[in-house]
Amino acid sequence: MTRASFLLGYRTMLIEFDCSVQLSNVVKQAATSCEEFNDEFDPQIRTADPRFGDFQANGVLPFAKKAGLNPRELSEKLLKSIPLSDYWNTSLAGPGFINFKLSEKYFFEWAKKFSDKQSIRSAIKEKKSKKVVFDFSSPNTAKQMHVGHIRSTIIGESLSRLFDFFGHQVIRDNHLGDWGTQFGILLLSIKKLGVSLEDLGADPIAKLEELYRQGNQLVKDNESNLDEARTELVKLQNGDSENLTLWEKIKEISMDSFLKIYDLLDVKFDFSLGESFYRDKVDEIYAKLLSFKICKEDDGALVVFHPEHKRFAKQPFIIRKSDGASNYATTDLATVQYRFEKWNAEEIIYVTDGRQRDHFDQLFLTVKKWYSAEDISPPKLFHVWFGTILGDDNKAIKTRDGQPIKLIDLLKEAIERAKLLIVEKNPSLDCSEVEKRAKIIGLGAVKYADLSQDRTLDYVFSWDKMLAMQGNTAPYLQYAVARINSIFRKAQSQPEDSFNIFQTSLSESERNLFRKLIFFPVVLKQTVKELKPHFLCTYLYELSTDFSSFYNQNKVMVENEKIRSNRLLLCSQTILFLKTGMAILGIETLQEM
RNA sequence: GCGGGAGUAGCUCAGCUGGAUAGAGCAUCGGUCUUCUAAACCGAGGGUCCUGGGUUCGAAUCCCAGCUUCCGUGCCA
């Protein structure tokens, strides 16, 4: 084939959303015409250092090593087989990197093609949609949600949104801790103190917590009270109607308080099947695991060992306690079965604290053996774990008197702090507008602070840092969006409007912004693959800084129609990606700040 | 004891799973508003990537050993 015909082919080639996929195909195609390469060759397209280009293919080096060839010579040969294109320039560098520098033609055509919501959604959509259950938030009933629940709730919601964006079928299931031993003490307390659950005052969940504390005291004070608490629990578990009614009421009060928080955070669940839902399904689990000889009795408890595992050969997975009661291991097994059989879940993603890693490793191993014995392939199970939120003292965050911080208080404080900043900058703004913005900015800051750091690490909680306008924060991103909105107000148009494009030469900051926009799909894929929202956050922050540079150096609303139109296109795509990305993070944006 | 995280600028963190001269923000110092929001932007200084070995064209990233620190480790979740 001649170079001319190659070129012809490229003119008709469709531009893909993910440029790295496109380049990978180009390089692979070129490799087929070089006899040295075979199917194992992976071009390894990566984003490049701006000094060298926009993307680079690293794959020749490891391939040459394996084949015992000179990498530089092999790259030269491959490069010659890559057809000329007016979409990019290629160059060879170093020991054998192939660099791609995208042309202005490519930038403009790409931006034009992916300038609206529908086009990017359909471009990113996975061909095979999966049914994925997200198990997150999962607070215990009869207690208020505290700061310890925030990460699961925010990360779980964000990942759910991300999967939804990729076109998967997402089921959000709040696996409530509603069947624990806490109910014995609570029921005792309610009965001893003669409290009516219908009349707990303005803050019923706080009252329940107090009753629990009082119950604990009763149990400590008097041995017979402890026995009574146990009796109440057994009565509940055996279906005593009075206790069940109380338990239902407690659950209702708890859900009301959770919903207030979920409303604030804009989190919605498809199901809230707690541990209690599985209480009549655990016997079947015992029977099955016993029949498959996966579990055995040990010290009176029913346990699973994994002899092939260095640690779980000795460390048991206890599925039935020696007193005959089930625990969370049992309900988690029953839950896998239910989600698989009733919902046809293909994947289940658990979002919990990293301290539960052993539990989930053991659960996953047990499920694997169980389903293997049934000769069925189980759903894929993933544990998305996260670190601890630390206070100033680098220890798990607590109030001054050592109590866990109530989540509702934390969220309210975020809103209050945001309010102060808004009023400081806009003293004449009316109250309702201040309220509205404070909610968006304050809650956005809290969410972003959590999502923007690698979830597997502990992080230090800092109001000043998360609400700052400089650096990797939600308000900084929201400010960029507000400035773009401001430009469109002046232009008397909308970001969604269609803009004519005129291929012009680009200033440095314009080019940088285009380049960053091109990376959006690459980052989305990385985020969903690693289940780490901070990749997306880092990208959105960089996109915002590149926009800010552009904004300061290039006036959009200029006389020259071509330049104006092109810059509006850039603004339009920037705000589209920012808003899309932030929506995945669960963060709202504003017209004005 | 065993197992698992973490250790990168004074501080808080990134670093695309082995790529080119390790990057941001804060803090410090200096500059930019008659302009679409200066809540911003531009620039400067700041590094034994915990230590020591190893693997190779190439290591913050992989393997081994050690140090510091956090967490888990039989009836809580």
Short mmCIF file of N, CA and C in Angstrom, two decimals, chain A residues 163-238:
data_model
loop_
_atom_site.label_atom_id
_atom_site.label_comp_id
_atom_site.label_asym_id
_atom_site.label_seq_id
_atom_site.Cartn_x
_atom_site.Cartn_y
_atom_site.Cartn_z
N PHE A 163 -20.37 3.63 37.61
CA PHE A 163 -20.80 2.43 36.89
C PHE A 163 -22.04 2.70 36.06
N ASP A 164 -22.92 3.48 36.63
CA ASP A 164 -24.11 3.86 35.89
C ASP A 164 -23.73 4.65 34.63
N PHE A 165 -22.77 5.53 34.76
CA PHE A 165 -22.31 6.33 33.63
C PHE A 165 -21.75 5.44 32.52
N PHE A 166 -21.12 4.35 32.91
CA PHE A 166 -20.58 3.43 31.91
C PHE A 166 -21.66 2.49 31.35
N GLY A 167 -22.89 2.69 31.79
CA GLY A 167 -24.00 1.95 31.22
C GLY A 167 -24.30 0.63 31.90
N HIS A 168 -23.73 0.42 33.09
CA HIS A 168 -24.02 -0.83 33.80
C HIS A 168 -25.33 -0.69 34.57
N GLN A 169 -25.89 -1.86 34.92
CA GLN A 169 -27.11 -1.85 35.72
C GLN A 169 -26.69 -1.90 37.18
N VAL A 170 -26.95 -0.83 37.88
CA VAL A 170 -26.47 -0.70 39.26
C VAL A 170 -27.61 -0.91 40.24
N ILE A 171 -27.35 -1.73 41.26
CA ILE A 171 -28.30 -1.87 42.36
C ILE A 171 -27.59 -1.40 43.63
N ARG A 172 -28.17 -0.39 44.25
CA ARG A 172 -27.60 0.12 45.50
C ARG A 172 -28.34 -0.52 46.66
N ASP A 173 -27.60 -1.22 47.51
CA ASP A 173 -28.22 -1.93 48.63
C ASP A 173 -27.55 -1.52 49.94
N ASN A 174 -28.36 -0.93 50.80
CA ASN A 174 -27.86 -0.48 52.11
C ASN A 174 -27.99 -1.64 53.09
N HIS A 175 -26.88 -2.29 53.39
CA HIS A 175 -26.89 -3.50 54.22
C HIS A 175 -26.88 -3.11 55.70
N LEU A 176 -28.05 -2.73 56.18
CA LEU A 176 -28.16 -2.19 57.54
C LEU A 176 -27.76 -3.21 58.61
N GLY A 177 -27.12 -2.71 59.66
CA GLY A 177 -26.85 -3.54 60.83
C GLY A 177 -28.04 -3.47 61.76
N ASP A 178 -29.08 -4.23 61.43
CA ASP A 178 -30.34 -4.08 62.17
C ASP A 178 -30.71 -5.35 62.96
N TRP A 179 -29.73 -6.21 63.19
CA TRP A 179 -30.07 -7.46 63.88
C TRP A 179 -28.98 -7.84 64.89
N GLY A 180 -28.34 -6.86 65.42
CA GLY A 180 -27.21 -7.17 66.29
C GLY A 180 -27.59 -7.35 67.75
N THR A 181 -26.59 -7.60 68.55
CA THR A 181 -26.79 -7.83 69.98
C THR A 181 -27.20 -6.55 70.72
N GLN A 182 -27.08 -5.40 70.02
CA GLN A 182 -27.44 -4.15 70.71
C GLN A 182 -28.90 -4.10 71.13
N PHE A 183 -29.74 -4.93 70.47
CA PHE A 183 -31.17 -4.83 70.74
C PHE A 183 -31.57 -5.40 72.09
N GLY A 184 -30.83 -6.34 72.58
CA GLY A 184 -31.13 -6.88 73.90
C GLY A 184 -31.07 -5.78 74.95
N ILE A 185 -29.98 -5.07 74.92
CA ILE A 185 -29.78 -3.99 75.90
C ILE A 185 -30.78 -2.86 75.70
N LEU A 186 -31.02 -2.53 74.45
CA LEU A 186 -31.95 -1.44 74.16
C LEU A 186 -33.38 -1.79 74.61
N LEU A 187 -33.78 -3.01 74.31
CA LEU A 187 -35.13 -3.43 74.72
C LEU A 187 -35.27 -3.43 76.24
N LEU A 188 -34.23 -3.90 76.89
CA LEU A 188 -34.22 -3.89 78.36
C LEU A 188 -34.42 -2.47 78.88
N SER A 189 -33.65 -1.56 78.31
CA SER A 189 -33.67 -0.17 78.74
C SER A 189 -35.05 0.44 78.53
N ILE A 190 -35.63 0.20 77.38
CA ILE A 190 -36.96 0.74 77.06
C ILE A 190 -37.99 0.24 78.07
N LYS A 191 -37.90 -1.04 78.38
CA LYS A 191 -38.90 -1.62 79.29
C LYS A 191 -38.68 -1.19 80.74
N LYS A 192 -37.43 -1.23 81.16
CA LYS A 192 -37.13 -0.86 82.56
C LYS A 192 -37.49 0.59 82.85
N LEU A 193 -37.20 1.47 81.87
CA LEU A 193 -37.42 2.89 82.10
C LEU A 193 -38.82 3.33 81.69
N GLY A 194 -39.60 2.36 81.19
CA GLY A 194 -41.00 2.64 80.84
C GLY A 194 -41.16 3.72 79.79
N VAL A 195 -40.31 3.67 78.75
CA VAL A 195 -40.34 4.71 77.72
C VAL A 195 -41.26 4.30 76.58
N SER A 196 -41.99 5.27 76.06
CA SER A 196 -42.80 5.00 74.87
C SER A 196 -42.07 5.48 73.63
N LEU A 197 -41.94 4.60 72.65
CA LEU A 197 -41.23 4.96 71.42
C LEU A 197 -42.02 5.93 70.55
N GLU A 198 -43.32 6.07 70.90
CA GLU A 198 -44.15 7.01 70.14
C GLU A 198 -43.87 8.45 70.55
N ASP A 199 -43.19 8.60 71.64
CA ASP A 199 -43.06 9.95 72.20
C ASP A 199 -41.62 10.18 72.68
N LEU A 200 -40.73 10.31 71.72
CA LEU A 200 -39.31 10.45 72.08
C LEU A 200 -38.81 11.88 71.90
N GLY A 201 -39.72 12.80 71.62
CA GLY A 201 -39.31 14.20 71.50
C GLY A 201 -38.82 14.55 70.11
N ALA A 202 -38.10 15.66 70.05
CA ALA A 202 -37.73 16.26 68.75
C ALA A 202 -36.64 15.45 68.03
N ASP A 203 -35.81 14.79 68.80
CA ASP A 203 -34.68 14.08 68.19
C ASP A 203 -34.69 12.62 68.64
N PRO A 204 -35.62 11.85 68.09
CA PRO A 204 -35.83 10.48 68.60
C PRO A 204 -34.59 9.59 68.51
N ILE A 205 -33.79 9.74 67.48
CA ILE A 205 -32.63 8.86 67.34
C ILE A 205 -31.61 9.14 68.45
N ALA A 206 -31.49 10.41 68.84
CA ALA A 206 -30.58 10.76 69.93
C ALA A 206 -31.09 10.16 71.23
N LYS A 207 -32.42 10.18 71.37
CA LYS A 207 -33.04 9.61 72.58
C LYS A 207 -32.78 8.09 72.64
N LEU A 208 -32.86 7.43 71.48
CA LEU A 208 -32.58 5.99 71.44
C LEU A 208 -31.14 5.71 71.87
N GLU A 209 -30.24 6.53 71.40
CA GLU A 209 -28.83 6.35 71.78
C GLU A 209 -28.65 6.50 73.28
N GLU A 210 -29.38 7.47 73.82
CA GLU A 210 -29.30 7.70 75.27
C GLU A 210 -29.86 6.49 76.02
N LEU A 211 -30.96 5.97 75.51
CA LEU A 211 -31.55 4.78 76.14
C LEU A 211 -30.56 3.61 76.09
N TYR A 212 -29.86 3.51 75.00
CA TYR A 212 -28.87 2.43 74.88
C TYR A 212 -27.76 2.60 75.92
N ARG A 213 -27.31 3.85 76.07
CA ARG A 213 -26.28 4.12 77.09
C ARG A 213 -26.78 3.79 78.49
N GLN A 214 -28.02 4.20 78.74
CA GLN A 214 -28.61 3.91 80.05
C GLN A 214 -28.73 2.40 80.25
N GLY A 215 -29.10 1.70 79.19
CA GLY A 215 -29.21 0.25 79.26
C GLY A 215 -27.87 -0.39 79.58
N ASN A 216 -26.83 0.12 78.96
CA ASN A 216 -25.49 -0.38 79.22
C ASN A 216 -25.12 -0.22 80.69
N GLN A 217 -25.54 0.93 81.23
CA GLN A 217 -25.25 1.19 82.64
C GLN A 217 -26.00 0.18 83.52
N LEU A 218 -27.26 -0.05 83.18
CA LEU A 218 -28.08 -1.01 83.93
C LEU A 218 -27.42 -2.39 83.96
N VAL A 219 -26.92 -2.78 82.81
CA VAL A 219 -26.30 -4.09 82.68
C VAL A 219 -25.02 -4.17 83.51
N LYS A 220 -24.29 -3.06 83.49
CA LYS A 220 -23.05 -3.03 84.28
C LYS A 220 -23.35 -3.09 85.78
N ASP A 221 -24.39 -2.37 86.17
CA ASP A 221 -24.70 -2.25 87.59
C ASP A 221 -25.19 -3.57 88.20
N ASN A 222 -25.87 -4.33 87.37
CA ASN A 222 -26.59 -5.45 87.95
C ASN A 222 -26.53 -6.68 87.04
N GLU A 223 -26.02 -7.76 87.61
CA GLU A 223 -25.85 -9.00 86.85
C GLU A 223 -27.17 -9.52 86.29
N SER A 224 -28.23 -9.37 87.08
CA SER A 224 -29.52 -9.93 86.64
C SER A 224 -30.05 -9.16 85.44
N ASN A 225 -29.70 -7.88 85.35
CA ASN A 225 -30.10 -7.10 84.18
C ASN A 225 -29.48 -7.64 82.91
N LEU A 226 -28.23 -8.11 83.04
CA LEU A 226 -27.55 -8.67 81.88
C LEU A 226 -28.30 -9.89 81.37
N ASP A 227 -28.74 -10.73 82.31
CA ASP A 227 -29.52 -11.90 81.93
C ASP A 227 -30.82 -11.49 81.25
N GLU A 228 -31.43 -10.47 81.80
CA GLU A 228 -32.70 -9.99 81.23
C GLU A 228 -32.50 -9.48 79.81
N ALA A 229 -31.39 -8.78 79.60
CA ALA A 229 -31.09 -8.26 78.26
C ALA A 229 -30.95 -9.41 77.29
N ARG A 230 -30.24 -10.44 77.73
CA ARG A 230 -30.08 -11.62 76.87
C ARG A 230 -31.43 -12.25 76.55
N THR A 231 -32.27 -12.32 77.58
CA THR A 231 -33.61 -12.89 77.38
C THR A 231 -34.40 -12.09 76.36
N GLU A 232 -34.30 -10.76 76.46
CA GLU A 232 -35.03 -9.90 75.51
C GLU A 232 -34.55 -10.17 74.08
N LEU A 233 -33.26 -10.34 73.95
CA LEU A 233 -32.70 -10.58 72.62
C LEU A 233 -33.20 -11.92 72.06
N VAL A 234 -33.17 -12.94 72.92
CA VAL A 234 -33.64 -14.26 72.48
C VAL A 234 -35.12 -14.20 72.10
N LYS A 235 -35.90 -13.47 72.93
CA LYS A 235 -37.33 -13.31 72.63
C LYS A 235 -37.52 -12.65 71.26
N LEU A 236 -36.73 -11.63 71.02
CA LEU A 236 -36.82 -10.95 69.72
C LEU A 236 -36.50 -11.92 68.58
N GLN A 237 -35.41 -12.66 68.77
CA GLN A 237 -34.98 -13.56 67.71
C GLN A 237 -35.96 -14.71 67.49
N ASN A 238 -36.73 -15.02 68.54
CA ASN A 238 -37.72 -16.09 68.41
C ASN A 238 -39.07 -15.56 67.94
#
